[in-house]
């Protein structure tokens, strides 16, 4: 160690040493930042980034070496043989490029460190080839021990450099890769130089074509300024582009792709601000809920294109008449809300509602046809009884349904007498409990497919209820009631157990995806219940995927994170469902260890012909790829959807294009390819009565 320090302090000019260190530090940090960009890039673009990284890294290594050599005090005449000097630059760029390519080829394996070791070998190769071109009036003698140590040090620190970028454990690790590369370059150079001795020979003649130090100095300055400037500008431009893309994605995620109106997330955000703002002068917040009458008939008769046109025209009419303090959002298929905080009386709110009814009632032209829609509006008021956004929206919906029952183009304010819907919900809640005991619930399965090959990779398990009087009850109706009453705990437990019992019987060990309700996820005993069901049924943990939504984790993120980590310890997979429709998707992805992202079907509907939808899906895939999280797209209904997702590198798809949700009896050819399908297999509560007590 003392000999190395002596070499640095005594045998090198301080000014050259400072210049070399500055170039080394700046070039190394820039190189490793660019390498981080390489790892977050896919396809043809990755090759371009590897090329840029290798040029910047190789030039930084080469320049550091020769600037340091300018200050090396050999006490004899010295110069540089042009071919070996140039070859050392080419070697530095080529070998480091190969090393970075190897390290970027994997996300987890030891190839990351192996690639870094190759980078270290490239540093050493550049050093010793460069030294082969170092001409002195005498000759060089080498100490083999120092040479060997310099090779090991270069490879070791090179491996650490790529490892710190690929496997960061602290915030410092964002710079740790650059620091390690500095150590790789410096240790290789100075340990190597410690092992060389210049033996003067006055009779020795220097080659005639030798590059004098003055010429090499100019070359080094040009290379340093040019290469590092290009690299810096490229990195800065890329950073700005990435930042702009994230900001644009944030903007797009808050707006409906079809109409351009704010979506549900933006509505919740805006209304929260209104409700939290202190009321001034008796101001109230009025919420108007409405949908489009006859919209379903237009869709069924004239097709989805006509329906989309109607939605766009309706949104345009709603948006152009907005006044100060008013806000309109599309929160569902043909469901809209309008919010205002600048009204003082019910009469003013009714005038606003009448304006909306009048605007939407105007005829709409479509391909030489005149389409007619209408609307009925329900109005709720804060702070008159509604304590939360959900309460305010529920009250407005209740009033809207009352308005619809009166007739088209009606306006109705919520009042407490509107309790019939509540009574119906209570009746449905009681029927649910009895229905589980009577075996009215059953499981349907919808296949999930590999985007490229079309191969079935798993199934999402969906719950269906065949009511003896109502017929098939939609989950949209009974799931919210089950969640409000707490019955979702028992129902969700039954679904999970029956799903595992079904899957364990399959000859084809495909994965099953089961939805988890927010209340289930909030229960601290849920991980243990999952562990018990897996043990009882014998299903392997890695065949079970639990799907959660952001609404299930947003209320208490720390508790949700703890529950999810316990589930991951068991070995089950965790998927984020309905991605893009929640409150804070970007921060949620960063915080929670998801194994899969499911893009909501709402973004896939118009992805083939709507730029906003395509931009949102494309941005989601880029973000997911940078986090190494596979993506499944829901709602894939046609070849155009599939083709777009294939082109963008989406891993898996789910939708009517491959199959609708069906009973297990219709899937025997897939789950039990060697066994005949049971003609009447159905999973009902009676199959395992002992599970009802759970």
XYZ file of C-alpha atoms in Angstrom:
694
model
C 0.000 0.000 0.000
C 2.843 2.388 0.842
C 4.430 1.782 -2.552
C 1.123 2.603 -4.283
C 0.750 5.840 -2.310
C 4.334 6.754 -3.146
C 3.610 6.174 -6.819
C 0.572 8.464 -6.644
C 2.125 11.287 -4.614
C 5.767 11.236 -5.696
C 5.807 9.906 -9.234
C 2.872 11.929 -10.631
C 2.622 15.673 -11.192
C -0.148 17.113 -8.922
C -1.823 19.174 -11.668
C -2.049 16.248 -14.061
C -3.229 14.063 -11.199
C -6.043 16.502 -10.328
C -7.091 16.711 -13.980
C -7.089 12.919 -14.331
C -9.130 12.442 -11.149
C -11.669 15.074 -12.259
C -12.130 13.401 -15.634
C -12.343 9.990 -13.978
C -14.989 11.035 -11.434
C -17.172 12.923 -13.916
C -16.868 10.275 -16.613
C -17.524 7.393 -14.205
C -20.629 8.941 -12.660
C -21.981 9.764 -16.117
C -21.166 6.284 -17.423
C -22.985 4.505 -14.592
C -25.982 6.815 -14.899
C -26.152 5.899 -18.570
C -25.819 2.220 -17.642
C -28.833 2.646 -15.369
C -30.703 3.996 -18.384
C -29.620 0.928 -20.365
C -31.243 -1.372 -17.805
C -34.534 0.514 -18.042
C -34.689 0.304 -21.838
C -35.931 -2.495 -24.071
C -35.627 -3.373 -27.755
C -33.575 -1.525 -30.336
C -33.185 1.504 -28.078
C -31.166 -0.584 -25.607
C -28.443 -1.240 -28.187
C -28.162 2.495 -28.814
C -27.828 3.248 -25.121
C -25.221 0.496 -24.690
C -23.218 1.979 -27.557
C -23.345 5.457 -26.025
C -22.449 4.107 -22.578
C -19.468 2.164 -23.923
C -18.159 5.183 -25.859
C -18.470 7.497 -22.852
C -17.053 4.902 -20.440
C -14.224 3.830 -22.731
C -13.267 7.445 -23.497
C -13.296 8.324 -19.780
C -11.025 5.347 -18.967
C -8.646 6.117 -21.853
C -8.484 9.852 -21.133
C -7.934 9.328 -17.411
C -5.015 7.001 -18.145
C -3.197 9.278 -20.571
C -3.811 12.493 -18.617
C -2.272 10.742 -15.599
C 0.589 9.537 -17.787
C 1.247 13.167 -18.824
C 2.166 13.812 -15.233
C 4.173 10.613 -14.770
C 7.759 11.564 -13.948
C 9.888 8.952 -15.707
C 13.058 11.129 -15.731
C 13.760 10.099 -19.343
C 12.549 11.163 -22.761
C 9.128 9.636 -23.442
C 6.448 9.522 -26.106
C 3.588 7.405 -27.418
C 3.432 4.958 -30.307
C 0.314 5.956 -32.333
C -1.072 2.504 -33.203
C -0.932 1.093 -29.687
C -2.347 4.341 -28.288
C -5.300 4.260 -30.672
C -5.777 0.514 -30.162
C -6.061 1.076 -26.404
C -8.973 3.491 -26.988
C -10.779 1.045 -29.282
C -10.170 -1.755 -26.794
C -11.531 0.302 -23.892
C -14.736 1.130 -25.763
C -15.263 -2.401 -27.121
C -14.609 -4.434 -23.975
C -16.541 -2.110 -21.657
C -19.429 -2.204 -24.128
C -19.425 -5.999 -24.016
C -19.329 -5.906 -20.227
C -22.251 -3.483 -19.953
C -24.256 -5.557 -22.453
C -23.722 -8.690 -20.358
C -24.659 -6.900 -17.129
C -27.820 -5.457 -18.709
C -28.967 -8.786 -20.160
C -30.468 -9.968 -16.865
C -32.462 -8.536 -13.995
C -31.344 -10.770 -11.142
C -28.588 -13.282 -11.956
C -24.834 -13.133 -11.384
C -24.393 -12.051 -14.994
C -24.718 -8.531 -13.579
C -21.480 -8.923 -11.635
C -19.873 -10.941 -14.430
C -20.505 -8.086 -16.845
C -18.958 -5.678 -14.355
C -15.879 -7.890 -14.120
C -15.601 -7.737 -17.917
C -15.723 -3.933 -17.670
C -12.862 -4.161 -15.162
C -10.979 -6.398 -17.574
C -11.521 -3.782 -20.273
C -9.945 -1.150 -18.012
C -6.919 -3.385 -17.446
C -6.643 -4.249 -21.159
C -6.706 -0.567 -22.058
C -4.059 0.214 -19.420
C -1.541 -2.403 -20.470
C -2.047 -1.952 -24.215
C -1.612 1.766 -23.652
C 1.541 1.098 -21.669
C 2.790 -1.062 -24.561
C 2.659 2.112 -26.649
C 4.519 4.125 -23.988
C 7.995 4.681 -25.465
C 10.951 5.743 -23.265
C 14.679 6.180 -23.752
C 15.323 2.906 -22.043
C 12.996 0.023 -21.240
C 10.227 -0.963 -18.796
C 10.443 -3.713 -16.189
C 7.260 -5.125 -14.626
C 6.535 -6.570 -11.185
C 4.187 -9.506 -11.836
C 2.591 -9.302 -8.382
C 1.410 -5.709 -8.840
C 0.168 -6.504 -12.343
C -1.916 -9.399 -11.006
C -3.296 -7.299 -8.149
C -4.265 -4.511 -10.580
C -6.190 -7.026 -12.706
C -8.058 -8.399 -9.674
C -8.830 -4.898 -8.354
C -10.204 -3.762 -11.701
C -12.465 -6.802 -12.049
C -13.633 -6.605 -8.412
C -14.538 -2.919 -8.450
C -16.069 -3.303 -11.923
C -18.363 -6.025 -10.591
C -19.296 -3.831 -7.617
C -20.068 -0.926 -9.964
C -22.670 -2.797 -12.023
C -24.022 -4.532 -8.924
C -24.702 -1.242 -7.122
C -26.649 0.078 -10.095
C -28.640 -3.137 -10.613
C -29.153 -3.993 -6.928
C -29.472 -0.698 -5.020
C -30.108 -1.027 -1.300
C -29.898 2.625 -0.204
C -30.267 6.032 -1.829
C -26.453 6.307 -1.828
C -26.355 3.392 -4.251
C -27.483 5.702 -7.021
C -23.911 7.077 -6.804
C -22.288 3.871 -5.570
C -21.884 2.493 -9.085
C -19.985 5.595 -10.198
C -17.761 5.542 -7.109
C -16.950 1.868 -7.688
C -16.041 2.560 -11.330
C -13.723 5.378 -10.189
C -12.015 2.880 -7.867
C -11.785 0.318 -10.680
C -10.032 2.795 -12.998
C -7.821 4.315 -10.298
C -6.757 1.021 -8.701
C -5.924 -0.554 -12.058
C -3.863 2.439 -13.134
C -1.956 3.239 -9.967
C -1.337 -0.338 -8.819
C -0.198 -1.128 -12.342
C 2.084 1.930 -12.410
C 3.524 0.907 -9.030
C 4.607 -2.329 -10.653
C 6.548 -0.682 -13.486
C 10.149 0.503 -13.343
C 11.688 2.702 -16.027
C 15.281 1.638 -16.690
C 17.110 4.500 -18.531
C 19.357 3.719 -21.487
C 21.126 6.727 -23.003
C 22.022 4.703 -26.072
C 18.401 3.795 -26.844
C 16.730 5.654 -29.697
C 13.030 6.644 -29.693
C 10.899 5.682 -32.747
C 10.593 8.364 -35.426
C 6.749 8.150 -35.600
C 6.279 8.622 -31.871
C 3.545 11.056 -30.732
C 5.056 13.842 -28.601
C 3.245 14.705 -25.374
C 2.172 18.106 -26.729
C 0.209 16.494 -29.569
C -1.326 13.891 -27.291
C -2.347 16.667 -24.886
C -4.374 18.390 -27.605
C -5.975 15.066 -28.609
C -6.884 14.301 -25.020
C -8.462 17.706 -24.516
C -10.550 17.344 -27.664
C -11.672 13.792 -26.811
C -12.506 14.747 -23.251
C -14.552 17.814 -24.130
C -16.305 16.224 -27.104
C -17.203 12.827 -25.658
C -18.170 13.955 -22.168
C -20.171 16.903 -23.520
C -22.127 14.628 -25.851
C -22.759 12.170 -23.055
C -23.832 14.875 -20.623
C -26.193 16.518 -23.074
C -27.702 13.163 -24.034
C -28.266 12.240 -20.414
C -29.790 15.612 -19.538
C -32.094 15.533 -22.576
C -33.175 11.987 -21.733
C -33.844 12.944 -18.118
C -35.966 15.881 -19.218
C -37.846 13.676 -21.694
C -38.509 11.055 -19.018
C -39.698 13.704 -16.574
C -41.971 15.214 -19.201
C -43.336 11.756 -20.062
C -44.144 11.028 -16.406
C -45.818 14.427 -16.024
C -47.805 13.848 -19.202
C -48.763 10.369 -17.996
C -49.989 11.908 -14.761
C -52.096 14.354 -16.763
C -53.444 11.639 -19.051
C -54.271 9.358 -16.122
C -56.576 12.036 -14.697
C -58.580 12.435 -17.904
C -60.929 10.162 -19.775
C -59.297 9.002 -22.996
C -62.467 9.092 -25.106
C -64.026 12.409 -24.105
C -61.113 14.357 -22.662
C -63.136 15.092 -19.519
C -61.649 14.526 -16.054
C -62.106 10.919 -14.890
C -63.135 9.430 -11.548
C -59.700 9.941 -9.979
C -59.677 13.624 -10.939
C -63.269 13.951 -9.711
C -62.389 12.526 -6.294
C -59.316 14.755 -6.067
C -61.202 17.922 -7.036
C -64.222 17.215 -4.849
C -61.952 16.476 -1.872
C -60.389 19.901 -2.271
C -63.826 21.514 -2.424
C -65.074 19.723 0.680
C -61.932 20.495 2.684
C -61.993 24.194 1.759
C -63.731 26.284 4.424
C -67.176 27.433 3.330
C -67.472 31.186 2.798
C -70.693 33.132 2.995
C -72.879 30.031 3.241
C -71.479 28.360 0.124
C -72.456 24.730 -0.391
C -71.160 21.992 -2.656
C -73.794 20.644 -5.043
C -73.164 17.289 -6.739
C -75.187 16.439 -9.844
C -75.210 12.787 -10.949
C -76.610 11.779 -14.350
C -76.259 9.314 -17.209
C -77.522 9.271 -20.788
C -81.012 7.961 -21.513
C -81.255 5.652 -24.542
C -77.479 5.323 -24.729
C -77.611 1.527 -24.484
C -80.105 1.356 -27.353
C -77.849 3.535 -29.528
C -74.907 1.242 -28.778
C -76.894 -1.901 -29.510
C -78.511 -0.646 -32.724
C -75.820 1.537 -34.284
C -72.660 0.066 -32.745
C -69.941 1.266 -30.402
C -68.671 3.862 -32.870
C -72.010 5.660 -32.664
C -71.973 5.352 -28.881
C -68.473 6.833 -28.704
C -69.586 9.715 -30.929
C -72.528 10.409 -28.624
C -70.240 10.434 -25.573
C -67.811 12.842 -27.240
C -70.591 15.250 -28.280
C -72.160 15.081 -24.807
C -68.783 15.841 -23.205
C -68.214 18.747 -25.583
C -71.601 20.259 -24.712
C -71.021 19.832 -20.998
C -67.562 21.370 -21.133
C -68.328 24.446 -23.234
C -70.966 25.784 -20.804
C -68.931 25.461 -17.617
C -68.774 28.516 -15.403
C -66.405 29.502 -12.629
C -66.512 27.014 -9.769
C -68.130 24.261 -11.890
C -66.560 20.915 -12.708
C -67.721 18.016 -14.928
C -66.251 14.480 -15.019
C -67.016 11.168 -16.695
C -66.862 8.458 -14.027
C -68.210 5.453 -15.933
C -69.557 4.250 -19.281
C -72.277 6.867 -19.744
C -72.129 8.157 -16.169
C -71.246 11.792 -15.506
C -71.066 14.068 -12.494
C -71.076 17.836 -12.250
C -69.911 19.686 -9.162
C -70.276 23.320 -8.199
C -69.411 25.297 -5.092
C -70.628 28.724 -6.188
C -74.364 28.284 -5.579
C -76.367 29.383 -2.569
C -79.860 27.971 -3.139
C -81.564 24.867 -4.491
C -83.107 27.039 -7.173
C -79.703 27.953 -8.595
C -78.650 24.279 -8.586
C -81.868 23.357 -10.356
C -81.148 25.994 -13.015
C -77.705 24.460 -13.588
C -79.256 21.002 -13.888
C -81.902 22.328 -16.317
C -79.112 23.782 -18.460
C -77.463 20.338 -18.644
C -80.776 18.646 -19.506
C -81.373 21.187 -22.253
C -77.875 20.856 -23.748
C -77.924 17.059 -23.765
C -81.424 16.960 -25.227
C -80.348 18.594 -28.478
C -80.237 16.161 -31.468
C -76.907 14.567 -32.414
C -76.014 13.961 -36.060
C -74.324 10.662 -36.926
C -73.735 9.378 -40.489
C -76.824 11.028 -41.972
C -78.891 9.996 -38.952
C -80.238 12.006 -36.048
C -79.707 10.445 -32.644
C -81.625 11.526 -29.589
C -80.610 11.172 -25.964
C -81.796 12.639 -22.707
C -80.892 12.598 -19.064
C -82.313 12.654 -15.585
C -80.337 14.340 -12.835
C -80.044 13.636 -9.134
C -78.633 16.310 -6.846
C -77.087 15.983 -3.404
C -75.762 18.759 -1.201
C -72.872 19.066 1.226
C -72.820 19.627 4.142
C -76.517 18.695 4.393
C -76.062 15.187 5.804
C -73.342 13.738 3.558
C -70.101 13.290 5.510
C -67.915 11.706 2.822
C -67.503 11.751 -0.955
C -69.017 8.270 -1.177
C -72.047 9.413 0.814
C -72.485 12.478 -1.370
C -72.243 10.424 -4.560
C -74.552 7.703 -3.226
C -77.163 10.292 -2.334
C -76.949 11.889 -5.784
C -77.296 8.443 -7.402
C -80.335 7.683 -5.266
C -81.910 10.970 -6.320
C -81.076 10.249 -9.981
C -82.856 6.892 -9.868
C -85.862 8.587 -8.307
C -85.801 11.137 -11.144
C -85.646 8.330 -13.728
C -88.650 6.658 -12.144
C -90.625 9.856 -12.701
C -89.692 10.139 -16.376
C -87.028 11.368 -18.795
C -85.331 14.765 -18.404
C -86.321 15.059 -14.744
C -84.419 16.704 -11.883
C -84.629 15.476 -8.315
C -82.952 16.507 -5.050
C -82.020 13.860 -2.526
C -84.013 13.648 0.690
C -84.085 11.116 3.468
C -87.405 9.648 2.365
C -85.680 7.961 -0.541
C -85.059 4.772 1.347
C -86.633 2.203 -0.949
C -83.284 1.448 -2.530
C -81.836 0.955 0.919
C -84.611 -1.525 1.762
C -83.920 -3.431 -1.442
C -80.247 -3.594 -0.612
C -81.086 -4.960 2.828
C -83.285 -7.644 1.280
C -80.518 -8.579 -1.129
C -78.052 -8.771 1.754
C -80.265 -11.267 3.578
C -80.745 -13.276 0.384
C -76.984 -13.494 -0.023
C -76.456 -15.254 3.276
C -79.245 -17.704 2.555
C -77.993 -18.117 -1.009
C -74.548 -19.208 0.145
C -76.114 -21.886 2.307
C -78.422 -23.025 -0.519
C -75.597 -23.334 -3.035
C -76.673 -20.478 -5.287
C -73.174 -19.090 -5.705
C -70.802 -20.539 -8.275
C -67.393 -19.848 -9.729
C -66.729 -18.845 -13.314
C -63.265 -18.817 -14.849
C -61.864 -16.489 -17.504
C -58.632 -17.501 -19.161
C -55.483 -15.395 -19.211
C -53.253 -15.827 -22.245
C -49.690 -15.257 -23.353
C -49.797 -12.236 -25.657
C -47.393 -13.688 -28.215
C -48.284 -17.389 -28.333
C -51.901 -17.272 -27.175
C -51.155 -20.079 -24.704
C -53.372 -20.172 -21.603
C -51.228 -19.183 -18.601
C -53.905 -19.010 -15.928
C -57.476 -18.129 -14.990
C -59.145 -15.310 -13.127
C -61.820 -16.648 -10.773
C -65.105 -14.711 -10.932
C -68.094 -15.084 -8.628
C -71.633 -15.505 -9.957
C -74.973 -15.644 -8.127
C -77.970 -17.491 -9.578
C -80.860 -16.098 -7.504
C -84.007 -18.290 -7.488
C -86.262 -15.297 -8.256
C -84.043 -12.592 -9.738
C -82.061 -14.939 -11.957
C -78.376 -14.179 -12.496
C -77.484 -11.230 -10.239
C -74.585 -9.092 -11.430
C -71.553 -8.833 -9.122
C -71.844 -5.067 -9.618
C -75.040 -5.296 -7.562
C -74.214 -7.730 -4.791
C -70.476 -7.176 -4.181
C -70.893 -3.552 -2.954
C -73.682 -4.721 -0.636
C -71.515 -7.555 0.673
C -68.733 -5.063 1.344
C -71.011 -2.643 3.187
C -72.541 -5.374 5.357
C -69.260 -7.163 6.082
C -70.520 -10.364 4.436
C -67.653 -10.006 1.990
C -65.368 -11.628 4.573
C -67.335 -14.873 4.566
C -68.038 -14.734 0.850
C -64.408 -13.979 -0.024
C -63.205 -16.809 2.181
C -65.558 -19.204 0.405
C -64.359 -18.073 -3.020
C -60.717 -18.504 -2.054
C -61.225 -21.976 -0.614
C -63.378 -23.221 -3.494
C -60.934 -21.841 -6.050
C -58.056 -23.723 -4.460
C -60.102 -26.907 -4.201
C -60.919 -26.678 -7.891
C -57.375 -25.918 -9.044
C -55.749 -28.742 -7.082
C -57.745 -31.266 -9.156
C -56.388 -30.071 -12.496
C -53.861 -32.101 -14.420
C -52.618 -28.872 -15.971
C -51.163 -26.860 -13.032
C -52.232 -23.404 -14.210
C -52.263 -20.402 -11.891
C -55.531 -18.984 -10.521
C -56.126 -15.303 -9.768
C -58.596 -14.516 -6.979
C -59.874 -11.033 -6.163
C -59.366 -9.780 -2.615
C -61.777 -7.220 -1.176
C -60.434 -4.203 0.754
C -61.914 -5.471 4.017
C -60.210 -8.837 3.571
C -56.870 -7.143 2.995
C -57.351 -4.948 6.049
C -57.842 -8.012 8.282
C -54.620 -8.874 10.122
C -55.637 -12.573 10.137
C -55.945 -12.736 6.357
C -52.388 -14.045 5.675
C -52.925 -16.852 8.184
C -56.262 -17.713 6.583
C -54.584 -17.941 3.178
C -51.875 -20.167 4.655
C -54.515 -22.433 6.253
C -56.521 -22.765 3.021
C -53.407 -23.638 1.018
C -52.419 -26.248 3.579
C -55.946 -27.681 3.751
C -56.427 -27.891 -0.027
C -52.839 -28.847 -0.896
C -52.510 -26.152 -3.570
C -48.972 -24.893 -4.148
C -48.627 -21.272 -3.039
C -47.043 -20.168 -6.316
C -50.213 -21.219 -8.187
C -52.294 -18.658 -6.298
C -52.359 -14.999 -7.330
C -54.274 -12.493 -5.225
C -55.618 -9.414 -7.009
C -55.982 -6.210 -5.020
C -57.057 -2.705 -6.000
C -55.696 0.611 -4.799
C -58.900 1.231 -2.866
C -57.871 -1.728 -0.719
C -54.551 -0.207 0.288
C -54.997 3.562 0.169
C -56.757 3.943 3.536
C -53.931 2.408 5.607
C -50.875 1.886 3.451
C -48.602 0.704 6.246
C -51.009 -2.026 7.355
C -51.645 -3.052 3.745
C -47.901 -3.200 3.076
C -47.417 -5.413 6.130
C -50.217 -7.776 5.031
C -48.852 -7.994 1.474
C -45.341 -8.751 2.711
C -46.713 -11.588 4.856
C -48.575 -12.965 1.841
C -45.399 -12.773 -0.244
C -43.586 -14.711 2.473
C -46.129 -17.514 2.065
C -45.228 -17.632 -1.633
C -48.414 -16.368 -3.265
C -48.268 -13.777 -6.037
C -49.723 -10.276 -5.678
C -51.264 -8.418 -8.615
C -52.505 -4.833 -8.773
C -55.955 -4.912 -10.365
C -57.607 -2.080 -12.339
C -54.328 -0.157 -12.636
C -54.764 3.475 -13.636
C -58.197 3.985 -12.040
C -57.001 4.583 -8.482
C -55.743 7.539 -6.532
C -51.934 7.330 -6.640
C -50.834 4.627 -9.028
C -47.250 5.867 -9.469
C -46.477 6.056 -5.749
C -48.261 2.756 -5.132
C -46.097 0.925 -7.675
C -42.974 2.279 -6.016
C -44.036 1.301 -2.485
C -45.669 -2.122 -2.910
C -43.946 -5.340 -4.128
C -46.360 -6.296 -6.896
C -45.723 -9.343 -9.086
C -48.093 -8.193 -11.832
C -49.984 -5.117 -13.019
C -53.432 -5.487 -14.593
C -54.314 -2.548 -16.838
C -57.989 -1.667 -16.477
C -60.226 -2.542 -19.416
C -61.284 1.098 -19.694
C -57.878 1.978 -21.162
C -57.940 -0.917 -23.648
C -61.382 -0.196 -25.160
C -60.165 2.498 -27.554
C -56.444 1.795 -27.598
C -56.350 1.005 -31.326
C -57.824 4.316 -32.483
C -57.491 6.767 -29.580
C -54.141 8.459 -29.013
C -54.792 9.204 -25.347
C -55.708 5.606 -24.546
C -52.653 4.373 -26.435
C -50.403 6.857 -24.642
C -51.666 5.782 -21.209
C -51.207 2.072 -21.952
C -47.794 2.658 -23.523
C -46.639 4.744 -20.531
C -47.869 2.073 -18.127
C -45.902 -0.614 -19.970
C -42.746 1.529 -19.955
C -43.047 2.179 -16.217
C -43.747 -1.484 -15.507
C -40.765 -2.595 -17.589
C -38.498 -0.180 -15.733
C -39.679 -1.762 -12.460
C -39.403 -5.303 -13.888
C -43.117 -6.007 -13.272
C -45.067 -8.073 -15.857
C -48.277 -6.541 -17.214
C -51.633 -8.140 -18.057
C -54.145 -6.117 -20.082
C -57.842 -6.674 -19.379
C -60.678 -6.130 -21.829
C -58.938 -7.445 -24.949
C -61.878 -7.994 -27.267
C -60.498 -7.927 -30.815
C -57.406 -8.483 -32.951
C -56.581 -4.755 -32.986
C -56.327 -4.691 -29.202
C -54.089 -7.769 -29.265
C -51.878 -6.455 -32.057
C -51.272 -3.167 -30.253
C -50.344 -4.951 -27.020
C -48.039 -7.351 -28.867
C -46.239 -4.430 -30.491
C -45.832 -2.667 -27.151
C -44.461 -5.740 -25.348
C -47.364 -6.491 -22.984
C -46.783 -9.956 -21.488
C -50.330 -11.269 -20.932
C -53.911 -10.488 -21.955
C -57.415 -11.304 -20.758
C -60.702 -10.680 -22.489
C -63.482 -11.862 -24.770
C -61.057 -12.241 -27.686
C -59.858 -15.476 -26.087
C -62.886 -16.356 -24.020
C -65.711 -15.164 -21.797
C -66.007 -16.197 -18.135
C -67.483 -19.706 -18.114
C -68.123 -22.513 -15.616
C -65.276 -24.938 -15.045
C -67.209 -27.651 -16.866
C -66.523 -25.837 -20.157
C -62.783 -25.692 -19.570
C -61.972 -29.352 -19.008
C -60.082 -29.611 -22.281
C -57.662 -27.013 -20.903
C -57.356 -27.893 -17.221
C -57.610 -31.668 -17.658
C -56.488 -32.315 -21.227
C -56.119 -36.039 -20.623
C -59.458 -36.507 -18.869
C -63.004 -36.250 -20.334
C -64.943 -33.200 -19.320
C -67.679 -33.612 -16.751
C -70.922 -32.699 -18.439
C -72.388 -30.896 -15.488
C -69.583 -29.801 -13.175
C -70.372 -26.755 -11.116
C -68.731 -25.341 -8.020
C -71.372 -24.463 -5.465
C -71.512 -24.018 -1.751
C -72.887 -27.514 -1.221
C -69.638 -29.024 -2.574
C -67.877 -28.305 0.686
C -70.360 -27.535 3.410
C -67.699 -27.681 6.035
C -66.160 -24.551 4.451
C -69.250 -22.448 5.262
C -68.367 -22.327 8.909
C -65.021 -20.665 8.152
